[in-house]
Structures are given as C-alpha cells and as structure tokens.
Short mmCIF file of C-alpha atoms and ligand atoms in Angstrom, two decimals:
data_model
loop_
_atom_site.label_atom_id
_atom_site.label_comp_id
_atom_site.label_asym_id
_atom_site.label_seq_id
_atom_site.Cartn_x
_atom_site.Cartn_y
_atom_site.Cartn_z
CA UNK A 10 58.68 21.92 -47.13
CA UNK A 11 55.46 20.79 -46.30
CA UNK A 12 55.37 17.17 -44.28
CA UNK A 13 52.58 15.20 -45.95
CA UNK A 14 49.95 14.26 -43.74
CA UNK A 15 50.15 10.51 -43.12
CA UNK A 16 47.41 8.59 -45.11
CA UNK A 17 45.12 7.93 -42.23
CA UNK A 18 41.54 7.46 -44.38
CA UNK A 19 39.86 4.37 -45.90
CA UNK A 20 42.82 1.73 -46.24
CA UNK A 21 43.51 1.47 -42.91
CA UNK A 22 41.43 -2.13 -41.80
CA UNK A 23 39.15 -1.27 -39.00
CA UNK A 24 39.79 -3.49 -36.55
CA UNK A 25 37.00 -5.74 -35.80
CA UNK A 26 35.25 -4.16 -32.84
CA UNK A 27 34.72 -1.42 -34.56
CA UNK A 28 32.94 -2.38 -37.72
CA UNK A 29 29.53 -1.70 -37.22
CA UNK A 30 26.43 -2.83 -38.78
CA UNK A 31 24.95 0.12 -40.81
CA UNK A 32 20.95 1.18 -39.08
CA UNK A 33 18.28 -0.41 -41.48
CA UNK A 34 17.07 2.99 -41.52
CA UNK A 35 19.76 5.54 -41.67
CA UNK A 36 21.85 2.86 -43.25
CA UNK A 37 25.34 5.01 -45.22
CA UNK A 38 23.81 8.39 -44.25
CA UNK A 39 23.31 8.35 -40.66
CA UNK A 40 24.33 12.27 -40.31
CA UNK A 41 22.08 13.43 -42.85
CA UNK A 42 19.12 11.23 -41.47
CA UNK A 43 19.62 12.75 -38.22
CA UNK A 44 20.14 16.43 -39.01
CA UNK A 45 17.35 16.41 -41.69
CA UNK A 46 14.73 14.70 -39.07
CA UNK A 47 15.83 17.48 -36.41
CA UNK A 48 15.09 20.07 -39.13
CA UNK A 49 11.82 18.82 -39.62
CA UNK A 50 10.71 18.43 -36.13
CA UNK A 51 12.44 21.60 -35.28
CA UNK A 52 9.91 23.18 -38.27
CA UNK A 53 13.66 24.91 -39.40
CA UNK A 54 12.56 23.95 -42.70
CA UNK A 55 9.10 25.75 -43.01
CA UNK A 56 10.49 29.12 -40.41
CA UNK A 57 13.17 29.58 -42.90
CA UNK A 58 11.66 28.78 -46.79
CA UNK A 59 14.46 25.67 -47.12
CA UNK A 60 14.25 24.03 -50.15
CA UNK A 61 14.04 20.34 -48.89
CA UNK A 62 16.31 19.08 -51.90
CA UNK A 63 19.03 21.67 -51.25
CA UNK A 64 19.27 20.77 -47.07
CA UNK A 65 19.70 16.75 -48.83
CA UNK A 66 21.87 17.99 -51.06
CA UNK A 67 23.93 19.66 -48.35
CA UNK A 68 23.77 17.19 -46.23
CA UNK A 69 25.23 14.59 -48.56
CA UNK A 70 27.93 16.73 -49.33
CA UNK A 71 28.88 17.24 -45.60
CA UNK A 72 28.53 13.92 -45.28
CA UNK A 73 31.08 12.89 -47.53
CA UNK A 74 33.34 15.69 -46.28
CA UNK A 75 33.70 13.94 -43.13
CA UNK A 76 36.66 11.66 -43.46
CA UNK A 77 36.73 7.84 -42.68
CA UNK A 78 38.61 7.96 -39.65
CA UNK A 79 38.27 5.63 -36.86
CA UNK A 80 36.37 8.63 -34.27
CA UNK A 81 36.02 12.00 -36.57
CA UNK A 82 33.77 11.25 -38.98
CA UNK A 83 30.35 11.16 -39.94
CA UNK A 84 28.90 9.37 -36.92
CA UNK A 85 30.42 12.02 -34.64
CA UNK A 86 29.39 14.74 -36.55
CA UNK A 87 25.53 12.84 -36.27
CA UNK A 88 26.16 12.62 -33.03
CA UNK A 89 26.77 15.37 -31.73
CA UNK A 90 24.11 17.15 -33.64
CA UNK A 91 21.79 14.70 -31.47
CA UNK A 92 22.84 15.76 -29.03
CA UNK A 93 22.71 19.52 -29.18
CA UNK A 94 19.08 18.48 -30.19
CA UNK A 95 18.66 17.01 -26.95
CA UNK A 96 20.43 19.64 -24.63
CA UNK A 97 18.51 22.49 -26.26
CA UNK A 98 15.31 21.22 -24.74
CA UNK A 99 16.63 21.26 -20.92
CA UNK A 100 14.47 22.86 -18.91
CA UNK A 101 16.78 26.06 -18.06
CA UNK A 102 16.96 26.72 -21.74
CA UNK A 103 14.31 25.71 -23.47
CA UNK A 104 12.61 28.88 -23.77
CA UNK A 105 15.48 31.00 -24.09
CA UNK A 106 16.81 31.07 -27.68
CA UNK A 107 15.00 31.32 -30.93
CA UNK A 108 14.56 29.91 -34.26
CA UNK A 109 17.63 31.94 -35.63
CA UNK A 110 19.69 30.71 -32.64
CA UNK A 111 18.38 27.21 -32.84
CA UNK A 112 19.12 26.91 -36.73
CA UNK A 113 22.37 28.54 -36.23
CA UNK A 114 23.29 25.66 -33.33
CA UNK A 115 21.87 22.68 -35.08
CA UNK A 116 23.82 23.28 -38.31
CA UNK A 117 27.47 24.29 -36.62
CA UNK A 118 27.09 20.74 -34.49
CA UNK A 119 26.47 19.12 -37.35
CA UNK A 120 29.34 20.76 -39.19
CA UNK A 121 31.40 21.29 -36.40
CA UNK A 122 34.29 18.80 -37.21
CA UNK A 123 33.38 18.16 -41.11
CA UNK A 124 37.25 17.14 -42.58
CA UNK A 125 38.58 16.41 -39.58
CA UNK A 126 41.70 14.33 -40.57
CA UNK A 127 41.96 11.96 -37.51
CA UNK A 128 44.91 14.04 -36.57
CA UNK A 129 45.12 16.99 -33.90
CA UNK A 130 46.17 20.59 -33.96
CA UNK A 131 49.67 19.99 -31.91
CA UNK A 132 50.45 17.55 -34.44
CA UNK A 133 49.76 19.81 -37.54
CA UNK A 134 51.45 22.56 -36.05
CA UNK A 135 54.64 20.76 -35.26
CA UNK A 136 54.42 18.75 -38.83
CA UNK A 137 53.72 22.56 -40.81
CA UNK A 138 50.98 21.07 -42.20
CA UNK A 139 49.51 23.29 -45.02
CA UNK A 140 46.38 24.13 -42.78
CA UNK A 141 49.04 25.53 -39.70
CA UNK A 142 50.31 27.56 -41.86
CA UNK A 143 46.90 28.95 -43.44
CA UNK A 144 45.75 29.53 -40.30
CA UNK A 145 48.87 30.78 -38.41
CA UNK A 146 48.89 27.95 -35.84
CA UNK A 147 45.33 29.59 -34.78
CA UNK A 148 42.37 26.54 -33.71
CA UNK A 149 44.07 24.90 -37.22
CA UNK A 150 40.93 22.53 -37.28
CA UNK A 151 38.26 24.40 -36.12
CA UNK A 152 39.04 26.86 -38.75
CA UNK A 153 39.31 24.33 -41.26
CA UNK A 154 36.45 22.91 -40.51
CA UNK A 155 34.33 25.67 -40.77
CA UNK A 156 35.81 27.14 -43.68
CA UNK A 157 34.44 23.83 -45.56
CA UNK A 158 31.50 24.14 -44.07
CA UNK A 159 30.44 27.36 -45.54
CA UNK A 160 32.28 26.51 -48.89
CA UNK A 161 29.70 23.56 -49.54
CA UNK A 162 26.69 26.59 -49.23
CA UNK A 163 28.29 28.35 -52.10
CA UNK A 164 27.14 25.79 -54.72
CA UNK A 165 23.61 27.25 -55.15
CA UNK A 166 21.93 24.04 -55.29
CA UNK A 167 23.18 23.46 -51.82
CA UNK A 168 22.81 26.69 -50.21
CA UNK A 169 20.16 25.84 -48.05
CA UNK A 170 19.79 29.89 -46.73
CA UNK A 171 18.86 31.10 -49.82
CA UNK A 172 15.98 32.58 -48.64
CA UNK A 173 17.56 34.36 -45.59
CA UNK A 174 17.93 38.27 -45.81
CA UNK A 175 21.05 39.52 -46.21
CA UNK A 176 21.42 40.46 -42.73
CA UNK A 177 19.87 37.10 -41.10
CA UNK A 178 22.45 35.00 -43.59
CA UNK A 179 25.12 37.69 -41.97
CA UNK A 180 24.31 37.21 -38.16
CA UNK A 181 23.88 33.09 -38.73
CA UNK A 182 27.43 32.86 -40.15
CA UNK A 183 28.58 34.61 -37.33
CA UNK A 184 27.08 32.63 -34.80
CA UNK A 185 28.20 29.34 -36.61
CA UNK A 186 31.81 30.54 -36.72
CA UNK A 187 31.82 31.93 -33.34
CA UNK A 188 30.61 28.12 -31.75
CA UNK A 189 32.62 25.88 -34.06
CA UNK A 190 35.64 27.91 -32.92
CA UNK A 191 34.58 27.47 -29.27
CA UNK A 192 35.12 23.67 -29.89
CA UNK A 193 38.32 23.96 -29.57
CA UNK A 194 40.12 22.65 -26.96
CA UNK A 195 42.82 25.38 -26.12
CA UNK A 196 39.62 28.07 -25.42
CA UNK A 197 38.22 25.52 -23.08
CA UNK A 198 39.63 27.54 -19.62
CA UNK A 199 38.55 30.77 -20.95
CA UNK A 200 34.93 29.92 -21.93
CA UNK A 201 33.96 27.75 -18.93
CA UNK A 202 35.61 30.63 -16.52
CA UNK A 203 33.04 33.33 -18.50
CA UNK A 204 30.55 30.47 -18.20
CA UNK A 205 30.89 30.48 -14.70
CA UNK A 206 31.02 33.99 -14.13
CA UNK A 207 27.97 34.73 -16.25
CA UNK A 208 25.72 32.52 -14.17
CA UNK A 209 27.54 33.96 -10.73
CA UNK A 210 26.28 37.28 -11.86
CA UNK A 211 22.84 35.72 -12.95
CA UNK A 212 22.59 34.19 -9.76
CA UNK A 213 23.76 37.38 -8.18
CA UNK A 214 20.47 38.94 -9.96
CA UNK A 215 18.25 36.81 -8.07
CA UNK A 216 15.94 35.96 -11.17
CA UNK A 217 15.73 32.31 -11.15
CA UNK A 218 15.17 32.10 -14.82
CA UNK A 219 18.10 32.68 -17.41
CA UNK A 220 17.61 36.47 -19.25
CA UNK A 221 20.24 36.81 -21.46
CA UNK A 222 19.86 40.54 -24.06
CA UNK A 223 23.17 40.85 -25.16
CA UNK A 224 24.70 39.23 -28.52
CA UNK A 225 27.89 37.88 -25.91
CA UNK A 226 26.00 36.35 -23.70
CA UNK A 227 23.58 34.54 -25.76
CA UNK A 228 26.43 33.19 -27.60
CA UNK A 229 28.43 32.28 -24.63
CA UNK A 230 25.72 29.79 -23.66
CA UNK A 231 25.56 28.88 -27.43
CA UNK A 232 29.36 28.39 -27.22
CA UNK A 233 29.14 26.15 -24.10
CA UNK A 234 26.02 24.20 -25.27
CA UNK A 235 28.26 22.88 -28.21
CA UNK A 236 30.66 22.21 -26.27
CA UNK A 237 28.87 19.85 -24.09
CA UNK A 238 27.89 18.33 -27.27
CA UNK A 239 31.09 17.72 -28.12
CA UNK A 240 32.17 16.68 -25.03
CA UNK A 241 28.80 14.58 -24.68
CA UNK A 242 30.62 10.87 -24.92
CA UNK A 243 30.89 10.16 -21.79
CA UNK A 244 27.47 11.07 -20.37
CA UNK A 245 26.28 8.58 -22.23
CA UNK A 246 25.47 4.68 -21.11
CA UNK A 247 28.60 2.52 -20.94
CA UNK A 248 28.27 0.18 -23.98
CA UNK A 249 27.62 3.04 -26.14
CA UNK A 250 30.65 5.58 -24.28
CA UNK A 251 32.93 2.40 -24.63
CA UNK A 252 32.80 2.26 -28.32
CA UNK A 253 33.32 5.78 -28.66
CA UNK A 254 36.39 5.26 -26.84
CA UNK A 255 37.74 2.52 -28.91
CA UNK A 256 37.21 4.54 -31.94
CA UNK A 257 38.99 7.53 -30.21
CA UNK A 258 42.17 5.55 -28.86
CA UNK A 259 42.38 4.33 -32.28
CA UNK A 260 42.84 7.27 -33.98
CA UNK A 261 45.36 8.41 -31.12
CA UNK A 262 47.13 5.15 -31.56
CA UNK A 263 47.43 6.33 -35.44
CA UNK A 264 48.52 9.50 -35.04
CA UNK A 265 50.93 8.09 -32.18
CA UNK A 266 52.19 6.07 -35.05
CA UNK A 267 52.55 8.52 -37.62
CA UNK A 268 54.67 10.54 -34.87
CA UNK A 269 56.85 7.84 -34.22
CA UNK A 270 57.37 7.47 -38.12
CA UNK A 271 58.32 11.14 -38.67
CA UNK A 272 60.90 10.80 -35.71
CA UNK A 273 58.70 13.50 -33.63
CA UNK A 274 57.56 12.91 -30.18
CA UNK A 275 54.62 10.94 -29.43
CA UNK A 276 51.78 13.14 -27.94
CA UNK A 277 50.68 11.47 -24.67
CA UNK A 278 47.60 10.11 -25.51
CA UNK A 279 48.70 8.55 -28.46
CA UNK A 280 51.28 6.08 -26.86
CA UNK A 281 49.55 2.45 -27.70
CA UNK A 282 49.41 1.67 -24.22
CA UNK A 283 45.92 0.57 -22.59
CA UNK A 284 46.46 1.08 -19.41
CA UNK A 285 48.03 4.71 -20.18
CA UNK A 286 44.00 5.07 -21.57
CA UNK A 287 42.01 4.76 -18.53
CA UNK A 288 44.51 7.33 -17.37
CA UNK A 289 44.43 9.91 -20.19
CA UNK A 290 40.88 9.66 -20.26
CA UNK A 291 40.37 10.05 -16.01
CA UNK A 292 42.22 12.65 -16.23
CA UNK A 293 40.87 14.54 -19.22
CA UNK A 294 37.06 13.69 -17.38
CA UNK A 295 38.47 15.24 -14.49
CA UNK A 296 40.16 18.23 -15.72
CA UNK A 297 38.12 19.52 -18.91
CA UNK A 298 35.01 17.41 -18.92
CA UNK A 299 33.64 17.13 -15.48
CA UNK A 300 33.80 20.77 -14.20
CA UNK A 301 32.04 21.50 -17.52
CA UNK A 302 29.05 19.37 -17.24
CA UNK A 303 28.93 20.52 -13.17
CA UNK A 304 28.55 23.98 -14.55
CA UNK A 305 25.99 22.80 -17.30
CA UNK A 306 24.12 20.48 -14.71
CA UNK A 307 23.59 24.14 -12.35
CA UNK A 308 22.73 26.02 -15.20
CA UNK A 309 19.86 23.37 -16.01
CA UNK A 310 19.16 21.75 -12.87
CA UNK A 311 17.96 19.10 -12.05
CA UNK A 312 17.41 18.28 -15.92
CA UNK A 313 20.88 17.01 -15.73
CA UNK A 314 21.34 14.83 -13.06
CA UNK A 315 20.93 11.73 -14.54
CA UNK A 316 23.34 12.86 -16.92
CA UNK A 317 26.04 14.00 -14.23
CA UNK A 318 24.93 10.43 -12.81
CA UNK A 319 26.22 8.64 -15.99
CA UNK A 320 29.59 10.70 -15.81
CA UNK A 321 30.64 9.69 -12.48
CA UNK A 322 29.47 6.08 -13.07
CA UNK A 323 31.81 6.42 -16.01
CA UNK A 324 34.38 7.85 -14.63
CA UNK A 325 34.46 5.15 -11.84
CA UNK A 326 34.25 2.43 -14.69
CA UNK A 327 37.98 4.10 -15.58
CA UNK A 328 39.08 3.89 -12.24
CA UNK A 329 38.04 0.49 -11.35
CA UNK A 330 40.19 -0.17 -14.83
CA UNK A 331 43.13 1.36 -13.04
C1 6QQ B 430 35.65 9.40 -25.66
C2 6QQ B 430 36.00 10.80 -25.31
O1 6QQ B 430 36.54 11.09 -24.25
C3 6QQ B 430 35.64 11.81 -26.32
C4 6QQ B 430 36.20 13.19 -26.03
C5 6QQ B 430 37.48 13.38 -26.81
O2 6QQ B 430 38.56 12.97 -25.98
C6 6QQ B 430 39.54 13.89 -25.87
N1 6QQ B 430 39.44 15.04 -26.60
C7 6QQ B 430 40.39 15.97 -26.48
O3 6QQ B 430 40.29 17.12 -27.20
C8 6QQ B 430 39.31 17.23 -28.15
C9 6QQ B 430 37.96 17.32 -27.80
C10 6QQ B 430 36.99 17.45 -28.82
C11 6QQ B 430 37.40 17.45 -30.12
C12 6QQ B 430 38.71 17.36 -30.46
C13 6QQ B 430 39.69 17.21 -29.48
C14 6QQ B 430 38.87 17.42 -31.91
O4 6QQ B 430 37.54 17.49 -32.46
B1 6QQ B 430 36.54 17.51 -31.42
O5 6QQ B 430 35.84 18.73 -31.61
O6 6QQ B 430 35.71 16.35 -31.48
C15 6QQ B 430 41.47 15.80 -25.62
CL1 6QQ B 430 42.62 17.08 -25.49
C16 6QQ B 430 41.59 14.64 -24.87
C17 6QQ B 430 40.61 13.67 -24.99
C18 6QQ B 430 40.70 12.48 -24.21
N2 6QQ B 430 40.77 11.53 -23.62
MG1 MG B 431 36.74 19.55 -33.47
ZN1 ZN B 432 33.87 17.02 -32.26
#
C-alpha cells in the first residue's frame, strides 16, 4: 500500500535563521509580485490580450500551490523566474527568441516546481508514493509539477491564455512541458552534451551570432536557459547563496529524517552532517553545476563572467569550509 508522505509542510518550526522578514513591498506574495512585474515590463500582458485580473488570479493560486517547505516553495519558484528574466537579456540571446518563446519561459520558471513536497524523486520512487506510480517512476516531480500547473488554467477565471489561438495555446503548452521536464536532474548529462554539441556545430558554422530555425534547437537553449535558472543559487553573492543553502540542507535533513523513520536508507545528502554539506554541495558545483554555467558563460560571453566569477568564489568559500 501506499507509504504516506511524511508531513513535511507548515508545522515544522523554522529554525531561526531562516525566518525571514516579509519585503514591505511584495510582503506574502513575493512570486506573484515578481512574475506579474516581469509581465508588465516584458509587455506579455498587452502582446497577448491578458486579462490583468486573471494573471493575479493565477498567480495567487500558484502561489499557494507551492508548499511551505524550508527551500521549494514560493520564494524559489520567484526566484527563479528572476532569474530567467535576467538571463534572457544576455547579450548572446537577447535577440534570439520571441514573445511566444519569452511568455512560454517566464511562466514554466515560475511554475516550474509549483507542489514540490520538500521531498525528491529517489525518495518517492522507493516510498511508491502515489505520484511514482502515476507517473511510472518517470521525472515523478517534474511531471507533477506541471500537471498542476496547467490544471490551475482550466478554471476560466484563471486562464490567463484565453485569448491565444488554438494553435499558439497548443505550441506554448508544449514548450512549457518540454522545459519544466528539462529541470530534472536525471536529463542533466543528456541536455548539456546536446548543449554542447549544438554550439560545436554553431561554432563550426563560423557565424558568430546564434541562428537557431528549428523547433529542437530553439528549445534546447530554452531547456538549458531554465536550467541555469534553476541551478542559478550559487552564482549569486554569498550572503544571499548561503541562505539558500540553509534552506536546502534543511529540507535534506527532513527528508534524511523521514528515511531514517521508514527504516529506508538515508540518501547522501540528507545525512545531518555539516561537514558532509560543503562536500555534497562541492561536489554537485563541480559535477552538474559548473560545466553547465562554463557552457552558458561561452554561449553568452563575456555577459557571464562576473557570474562564472561568483561561482568559483563560491565554490572556494566550500572548500575553505573543508
Ligand atoms: C543551494 C543549491 O545548491 C541549490 C541547487 C540544488 O542543490 C541540489 N540539487 C539537486 O538536484 C536538484 C536540482 C534542482 C531541483 C531539484 C533537485 C528539485 O527541484 B529543483 O528543480 O529545484 C541535487 Cl541532485 C543536489 C543538490 C546539491 N547540493
Ligand atoms: Mg524541480
Ligand atoms: Zn527548482
């Protein structure tokens, strides 16, 4: 039978450090004041006829989809919507994809990990958590989490692509599905090695600008672009990267907890060890996140030196920690 998935949401006590004060501005709703400023200053909402009370009533709703977990919930999602904000105006790109494109990778960032339970696919495989066996062990989350996504729209009072053709609504869904799928972690090899390849063969072409024509390339990029987003922590300054970490080696310690409980055994990362952190996070910097942003930072360059900069100061900061 089905192993309940350990409790993991609001009555947990966040531990001091990570309390933080709520932004006079954003204050509860800092994912939906985020995403809806993009969408302004991005004109998405005059290019595509949204109704601004349905893209607030969507955003609320996705907002309280996210649950109250110490890293995987609405401030991540915010995040890395910011960020994909940010990336899509590096120089190499900037020009490159369109308003359908752009809409397409605003909204999956900002939906990308929407009921996220704090808890990761190995885990809800081996537990036969409902959603493993919905989705035949098969990116459980990233499914999941784009599967809500799209449920929300179908409340017409939310559906903020009401006035999208057929067709347009048809190729958006597709693009969202195929980059929220691309954020997970087991299709990390594969899409950096096409990554790679596609801007060998670019290079190869001579043209120092990035033409892309076909659907599969375009969204390659796309898939890569979110990514980065994704994987944006640690490009960021220290004091902000540290918290980010804190929240993220809490909800490890949890589900290290949880695995303990249920007599299974405890995934790596999620041993409540500090020292075993600078580790697990050197190494994942070094193995997933590093060569990523390298191939990123050539794609765009120099737009992202300062932010290859950052990583390596980073990753030192873990090392000196050693
Ligand atoms: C502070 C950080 O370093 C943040 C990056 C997350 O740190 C890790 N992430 C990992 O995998 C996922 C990366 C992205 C996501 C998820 C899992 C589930 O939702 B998501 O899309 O946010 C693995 Cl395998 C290891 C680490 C380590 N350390
Ligand atoms: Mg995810
Ligand atoms: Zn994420």
């Amino acid at each position: 039978e089905e192993t309940p998935i350990p409790e993991l949401g609001v009555e947990t006590p966040q531990p001091e450090e990570l309390r933080v004060e709520l932004n006079p501005i954003s204050g509860e709703r800092p994912l939906t004041a985020i995403t809806y400023r993009i969408f302004q200053e991005r004109d998405l909402i005059r290019t595509f006829s949204i109704e601004p009370h349905k893209l607030l009533s969507y955003l609320f709703a996705l907002e309280d989809s996210y649950q109250q977990v110490p890293y995987h919930n609405k401030l991540h999602g915010a995040d890395v919507c910011q960020s994909m904000h940010v990336l899509l105006n590096s120089s190499g790109i900037k020009d490159v994809f369109n308003e359908f494109e752009i809409l397409a990778a605003i909204f999956a960032a900002v939906v990308h990990d929407v009921h996220h339970s704090g808890l990761t696919n190995p885990f809800l495989i081996k537990t036969k958590n409902d959603l493993a066996i919905l989705y035949n062990n098969e990116s459980v989350l990233e499914n999941h989490h784009v599967a809500v996504a799209f449920k929300l729209l179908q409340a017409d009072e939310r559906n903020i692509f009401s006035n999208l053709s057929a067709e347009q609504m048809e190729t958006l869904r597709k693009r969202v599905v195929d980059m929220v799928l691309a954020t997970d972690m087991a299709k990390h090899k594969t899409l950096l090695a096409d990554f790679q390849n596609l801007l060998e063969a670019k290079k190869m072409s001579g043209n120092d600008y990035l033409t892309l024509e076909s659907y599969d390339d375009r969204i390659l990029v796309l898939k890569n672009l979110i990514h980065c987003a994704d994987l944006s922590n640690m490009t960021k300054p220290l004091d902000t990267y540290s918290k980010w970490i804190d929240r993220l080696m809490v909800e490890f310690w949890k589900q290290g907890d949880a695995e303990r409980d249920l007599g299974l055994d405890i995934s790596p990362m999620c041993v409540r060890s500090p020292t075993t952190k600078d580790k697990h996070q050197i190494g994942f910097i070094n193995s997933f996140v590093h060569p990523l942003w390298e191939t990123w930072g050539s794609l765009v360059y120099p737009d992202a030196n300062t932010i290859l900069e950052t990583l390596a100061q980073n990753r030192e900061w873990h090392e000196a920690s050693l």
